[in-house]
PDB file of C-alpha atoms in Angstrom:
ATOM      1  CA  THR A 127     -19.241 -16.503 -27.829  1.00  0.00           C
ATOM      2  CA  THR A 128     -16.547 -17.569 -26.074  1.00  0.00           C
ATOM      3  CA  GLY A 129     -13.850 -15.158 -23.734  1.00  0.00           C
ATOM      4  CA  ARG A 130     -11.639 -14.156 -21.421  1.00  0.00           C
ATOM      5  CA  GLY A 131     -10.362 -11.254 -19.438  1.00  0.00           C
ATOM      6  CA  SER A 132      -8.388 -10.896 -16.621  1.00  0.00           C
ATOM      7  CA  ALA A 133      -8.252  -8.405 -13.161  1.00  0.00           C
ATOM      8  CA  THR A 134      -4.816  -7.734 -10.488  1.00  0.00           C
ATOM      9  CA  ARG A 135      -5.399  -5.576  -8.122  1.00  0.00           C
ATOM     10  CA  VAL A 136      -3.866  -4.325  -5.049  1.00  0.00           C
ATOM     11  CA  GLU A 137      -4.749  -1.632  -2.818  1.00  0.00           C
ATOM     12  CA  ALA A 138      -3.210  -0.563   0.628  1.00  0.00           C
ATOM     13  CA  GLN A 139      -5.021  -1.648   3.725  1.00  0.00           C
ATOM     14  CA  SER A 140      -5.836   0.615   7.087  1.00  0.00           C
ATOM     15  CA  PRO A 141      -4.511   0.657   9.379  1.00  0.00           C
ATOM     16  CA  ILE A 142      -0.799   2.131   7.946  1.00  0.00           C
ATOM     17  CA  VAL A 143       1.181   2.346  11.792  1.00  0.00           C
ATOM     18  CA  SER A 144       4.699   3.766  11.943  1.00  0.00           C
ATOM     19  CA  ALA A 145       7.009   5.046  14.895  1.00  0.00           C
ATOM     20  CA  GLY A 146      10.262   7.137  14.992  1.00  0.00           C
ATOM     21  CA  ILE A 147      12.728   7.078  16.678  1.00  0.00           C
ATOM     22  CA  GLY A 148      15.252  10.441  16.399  1.00  0.00           C
ATOM     23  CA  LEU A 149      17.053  13.391  18.085  1.00  0.00           C
ATOM     24  CA  ALA A 150      16.096  17.334  17.931  1.00  0.00           C
ATOM     25  CA  PHE A 151      18.901  19.636  17.244  1.00  0.00           C
ATOM     26  CA  GLU A 152      17.816  23.659  17.781  1.00  0.00           C
ATOM     27  CA  LEU A 153      19.521  26.191  15.782  1.00  0.00           C
ATOM     28  CA  PRO A 154      19.038  30.399  15.968  1.00  0.00           C
ATOM     29  CA  LEU A 155      17.584  31.381  12.478  1.00  0.00           C
ATOM     30  CA  TRP A 156      17.641  35.312  12.855  1.00  0.00           C
ATOM     31  CA  ASP A 157      15.267  36.153  15.790  1.00  0.00           C
ATOM     32  CA  ARG A 158      13.102  32.343  14.746  1.00  0.00           C
ATOM     33  CA  SER A 159      14.562  28.884  15.859  1.00  0.00           C
ATOM     34  CA  MET A 160      15.336  26.457  13.630  1.00  0.00           C
ATOM     35  CA  ARG A 161      14.847  22.867  14.328  1.00  0.00           C
ATOM     36  CA  ILE A 162      16.884  19.768  12.814  1.00  0.00           C
ATOM     37  CA  LYS A 163      15.205  16.398  13.568  1.00  0.00           C
ATOM     38  CA  PRO A 164      17.037  13.036  11.554  1.00  0.00           C
ATOM     39  CA  SER A 165      16.040   9.912  13.145  1.00  0.00           C
ATOM     40  CA  VAL A 166      14.875   6.427  12.177  1.00  0.00           C
ATOM     41  CA  GLU A 167      11.214   5.527  11.592  1.00  0.00           C
ATOM     42  CA  TRP A 168       9.482   1.873  11.210  1.00  0.00           C
ATOM     43  CA  MET A 169       6.495   1.310   9.387  1.00  0.00           C
ATOM     44  CA  TRP A 170       3.867  -1.643   9.139  1.00  0.00           C
ATOM     45  CA  GLN A 171       1.173  -1.714   6.122  1.00  0.00           C
ATOM     46  CA  ARG A 172      -1.194  -4.299   4.956  1.00  0.00           C
ATOM     47  CA  ASP A 173      -0.804  -4.669   1.447  1.00  0.00           C
ATOM     48  CA  GLN A 174      -4.544  -7.426  -0.030  1.00  0.00           C
ATOM     49  CA  ILE A 175      -4.389  -8.387  -3.712  1.00  0.00           C
ATOM     50  CA  ARG A 176      -7.121  -9.502  -5.636  1.00  0.00           C
ATOM     51  CA  GLN A 177      -7.242 -11.079  -8.765  1.00  0.00           C
ATOM     52  CA  LEU A 178     -10.257 -12.080 -10.629  1.00  0.00           C
ATOM     53  CA  PHE A 179     -10.630 -14.093 -14.018  1.00  0.00           C
ATOM     54  CA  GLY A 180     -13.807 -15.144 -16.305  1.00  0.00           C
ATOM     55  CA  ASP A 181     -13.255 -17.604 -19.039  1.00  0.00           C
ATOM     56  CA  ALA A 182     -16.228 -18.520 -21.545  1.00  0.00           C
ATOM     57  CA  GLU A 183     -16.371 -20.979 -24.264  1.00  0.00           C
ATOM     58  CA  SER A 184     -19.185 -22.898 -26.800  1.00  0.00           C
ATOM     59  CA  ASN A 185     -20.400 -26.034 -25.970  1.00  0.00           C
ATOM     60  CA  GLY A 186     -21.525 -26.159 -29.171  1.00  0.00           C
ATOM     61  CA  PRO A 187     -19.714 -26.695 -32.812  1.00  0.00           C
ATOM     62  CA  ASP A 188     -19.088 -23.839 -33.972  1.00  0.00           C
ATOM     63  CA  PRO A 189     -16.574 -21.518 -31.161  1.00  0.00           C
ATOM     64  CA  LEU A 190     -17.978 -18.485 -31.530  1.00  0.00           C
ATOM     65  CA  ALA A 191     -21.610 -18.937 -30.655  1.00  0.00           C
ATOM     66  CA  CYS A 192     -22.878 -20.462 -27.613  1.00  0.00           C
ATOM     67  CA  SER A 193     -25.494 -23.091 -29.268  1.00  0.00           C
ATOM     68  CA  PRO A 194     -26.987 -24.693 -27.543  1.00  0.00           C
ATOM     69  CA  SER A 195     -25.068 -23.275 -24.596  1.00  0.00           C
ATOM     70  CA  CYS A 196     -21.319 -21.998 -22.567  1.00  0.00           C
ATOM     71  CA  ARG A 197     -19.164 -23.317 -20.476  1.00  0.00           C
ATOM     72  CA  THR A 198     -18.542 -20.679 -17.967  1.00  0.00           C
ATOM     73  CA  VAL A 199     -15.455 -19.984 -15.333  1.00  0.00           C
ATOM     74  CA  THR A 200     -15.329 -17.407 -13.062  1.00  0.00           C
ATOM     75  CA  ILE A 201     -12.449 -17.285  -9.792  1.00  0.00           C
ATOM     76  CA  ASP A 202     -12.404 -14.365  -7.737  1.00  0.00           C
ATOM     77  CA  ALA A 203      -9.682 -14.212  -5.241  1.00  0.00           C
ATOM     78  CA  THR A 204      -8.488 -12.457  -2.258  1.00  0.00           C
ATOM     79  CA  ARG A 205      -4.909 -12.102   0.071  1.00  0.00           C
ATOM     80  CA  THR A 206      -3.565  -9.420   2.189  1.00  0.00           C
ATOM     81  CA  GLN A 207       0.089  -9.735   3.739  1.00  0.00           C
ATOM     82  CA  GLY A 208       1.491  -7.895   6.479  1.00  0.00           C
ATOM     83  CA  PHE A 209       5.917  -5.918   4.840  1.00  0.00           C
ATOM     84  CA  HIS A 210       7.961  -4.492   8.074  1.00  0.00           C
ATOM     85  CA  SER A 211       9.976  -1.409   6.811  1.00  0.00           C
ATOM     86  CA  LEU A 212      12.929   0.961   8.785  1.00  0.00           C
ATOM     87  CA  GLY A 213      15.061   3.500   7.062  1.00  0.00           C
ATOM     88  CA  PRO A 214      15.936   6.604   8.282  1.00  0.00           C
ATOM     89  CA  GLY A 215      13.922  10.569   8.475  1.00  0.00           C
ATOM     90  CA  LEU A 216      14.736  13.764   8.392  1.00  0.00           C
ATOM     91  CA  GLU A 217      12.305  16.968   9.482  1.00  0.00           C
ATOM     92  CA  ILE A 218      12.766  20.860   9.533  1.00  0.00           C
ATOM     93  CA  GLU A 219      10.740  22.987  11.202  1.00  0.00           C
ATOM     94  CA  VAL A 220      11.512  26.443  11.698  1.00  0.00           C
ATOM     95  CA  GLU A 221       8.910  29.020  13.307  1.00  0.00           C
ATOM     96  CA  SER A 222       6.991  31.138  11.971  1.00  0.00           C
ATOM     97  CA  ALA A 223       5.051  33.105  14.714  1.00  0.00           C
ATOM     98  CA  ARG A 224       4.795  33.794  18.449  1.00  0.00           C
ATOM     99  CA  ILE A 225       0.661  35.109  19.563  1.00  0.00           C
ATOM    100  CA  GLY A 226       1.597  34.389  23.230  1.00  0.00           C
ATOM    101  CA  ASP A 227       2.188  31.171  24.103  1.00  0.00           C
ATOM    102  CA  THR A 228       1.948  29.498  21.530  1.00  0.00           C
ATOM    103  CA  VAL A 229       4.148  28.860  18.652  1.00  0.00           C
ATOM    104  CA  LEU A 230       3.195  28.459  14.863  1.00  0.00           C
ATOM    105  CA  THR A 231       6.529  26.518  12.999  1.00  0.00           C
ATOM    106  CA  LEU A 232       6.395  25.602   9.762  1.00  0.00           C
ATOM    107  CA  TYR A 233       8.350  22.069   8.846  1.00  0.00           C
ATOM    108  CA  ALA A 234       8.538  19.908   5.899  1.00  0.00           C
ATOM    109  CA  SER A 235       9.813  15.020   6.473  1.00  0.00           C
ATOM    110  CA  GLY A 236      11.077  13.060   4.029  1.00  0.00           C
ATOM    111  CA  ARG A 237      10.748   9.504   5.301  1.00  0.00           C
ATOM    112  CA  ALA A 238      12.510   6.609   2.801  1.00  0.00           C
ATOM    113  CA  TYR A 239      11.345   3.635   3.993  1.00  0.00           C
ATOM    114  CA  ALA A 240      13.968   0.081   2.942  1.00  0.00           C
ATOM    115  CA  LEU A 241      11.346  -3.053   2.784  1.00  0.00           C
ATOM    116  CA  LEU A 242      12.155  -5.699   6.195  1.00  0.00           C
ATOM    117  CA  GLY A 243      12.682  -9.523   4.356  1.00  0.00           C
ATOM    118  CA  SER A 244      10.397 -10.753   1.960  1.00  0.00           C
ATOM    119  CA  ARG A 245       9.604  -8.702  -0.912  1.00  0.00           C
ATOM    120  CA  GLY A 246       5.776 -10.134  -2.499  1.00  0.00           C
ATOM    121  CA  PHE A 247       4.084 -13.072  -2.622  1.00  0.00           C
ATOM    122  CA  ASP A 248       1.669 -15.483  -4.869  1.00  0.00           C
ATOM    123  CA  LEU A 249      -2.380 -15.261  -5.250  1.00  0.00           C
ATOM    124  CA  GLN A 250      -3.741 -18.933  -6.711  1.00  0.00           C
ATOM    125  CA  GLY A 251      -7.495 -19.088  -6.635  1.00  0.00           C
ATOM    126  CA  VAL A 252      -9.765 -21.840  -8.376  1.00  0.00           C
ATOM    127  CA  GLY A 253     -12.607 -22.125 -10.221  1.00  0.00           C
ATOM    128  CA  PHE A 254     -15.111 -24.621 -11.853  1.00  0.00           C
ATOM    129  CA  TRP A 255     -16.893 -24.597 -15.334  1.00  0.00           C
ATOM    130  CA  GLU A 256     -20.714 -24.878 -15.486  1.00  0.00           C
ATOM    131  CA  THR A 257     -22.692 -24.818 -17.784  1.00  0.00           C
ATOM    132  CA  ASP A 258     -26.230 -23.254 -17.129  1.00  0.00           C
ATOM    133  CA  GLY A 259     -25.408 -22.942 -13.545  1.00  0.00           C
ATOM    134  CA  ALA A 260     -24.652 -26.162 -12.869  1.00  0.00           C
ATOM    135  CA  PRO A 261     -21.043 -27.931 -12.688  1.00  0.00           C
ATOM    136  CA  ASP A 262     -19.241 -29.059 -15.918  1.00  0.00           C
ATOM    137  CA  PRO A 263     -18.540 -31.934 -15.421  1.00  0.00           C
ATOM    138  CA  THR A 264     -16.301 -32.467 -18.869  1.00  0.00           C
ATOM    139  CA  ARG A 265     -13.724 -29.634 -17.512  1.00  0.00           C
ATOM    140  CA  GLU A 266     -10.863 -29.495 -14.960  1.00  0.00           C
ATOM    141  CA  PRO A 267     -11.070 -26.990 -12.503  1.00  0.00           C
ATOM    142  CA  SER A 268      -9.342 -23.943 -14.156  1.00  0.00           C
ATOM    143  CA  ASN A 269      -6.141 -21.763 -11.798  1.00  0.00           C
ATOM    144  CA  VAL A 270      -4.690 -18.938 -11.930  1.00  0.00           C
ATOM    145  CA  THR A 271      -2.143 -17.293  -9.994  1.00  0.00           C
ATOM    146  CA  SER A 272      -1.065 -14.116  -9.132  1.00  0.00           C
ATOM    147  CA  THR A 273       2.536 -12.324  -8.668  1.00  0.00           C
ATOM    148  CA  TYR A 274       3.622  -9.416  -6.509  1.00  0.00           C
ATOM    149  CA  GLU A 275       5.909  -8.312  -5.973  1.00  0.00           C
ATOM    150  CA  ARG A 276       7.116  -4.584  -4.053  1.00  0.00           C
ATOM    151  CA  ASP A 277       9.537  -2.503  -4.953  1.00  0.00           C
ATOM    152  CA  PRO A 278      12.963  -2.221  -2.056  1.00  0.00           C
ATOM    153  CA  TRP A 279      12.201   1.112  -1.166  1.00  0.00           C
ATOM    154  CA  HIS A 280       9.207   3.113  -0.793  1.00  0.00           C
ATOM    155  CA  PHE A 281       9.260   7.173   0.569  1.00  0.00           C
ATOM    156  CA  THR A 282       7.194   9.599   2.412  1.00  0.00           C
ATOM    157  CA  ILE A 283       7.286  12.990   2.436  1.00  0.00           C
ATOM    158  CA  GLY A 284       5.331  15.611   4.589  1.00  0.00           C
ATOM    159  CA  VAL A 285       4.783  19.469   4.229  1.00  0.00           C
ATOM    160  CA  GLY A 286       2.654  21.347   7.240  1.00  0.00           C
ATOM    161  CA  LEU A 287       1.231  23.545  10.194  1.00  0.00           C
ATOM    162  CA  ARG A 288       2.041  22.852  13.990  1.00  0.00           C
ATOM    163  CA  PHE A 289       0.846  24.570  16.816  1.00  0.00           C
ATOM    164  CA  LEU A 290       3.150  24.666  19.565  1.00  0.00           C
ATOM    165  CA  TRP A 291       1.935  25.263  23.440  1.00  0.00           C
ATOM    166  CA  ARG A 292       5.685  27.084  24.185  1.00  0.00           C
ATOM    167  CA  PRO A 293       5.162  29.696  26.965  1.00  0.00           C
ATOM    168  CA  GLU A 294       7.922  32.009  28.167  1.00  0.00           C
TER     169      GLU A 294
END
């Protein structure tokens, strides 16, 4: 039989590195404190793209049957690219409870990152045809190209609890 199939997959790779710098404004909120923290945020992450491609064709007179044999090609290629991003961040933190010198706070944060530089890349793979596991000299190698482009902006949001040691 003859057939062709392909797949392309993109995955973020560890580690993802980020940093931020900003200010903290403290405001009274009833008998507690609220902090508003605007910031400038940077992030670096690597994305890995992987392409898989396979094709098979009959060597015989019937294109739908592998008789007497089939030619096959398989391409498996991978590439990794790093991306830098920069953008604004905002965190709001509210003191929720105090037990001795420990303060429990509830916070919510959001960050927006704009990609710096190129937003994508190409991955090219080459495969060589085989018949019964041996190179097939009757076919030229096959080439496959996958193109990946990230969105110009990406975002993170988070909520959580924080335990702070704050002696009075």
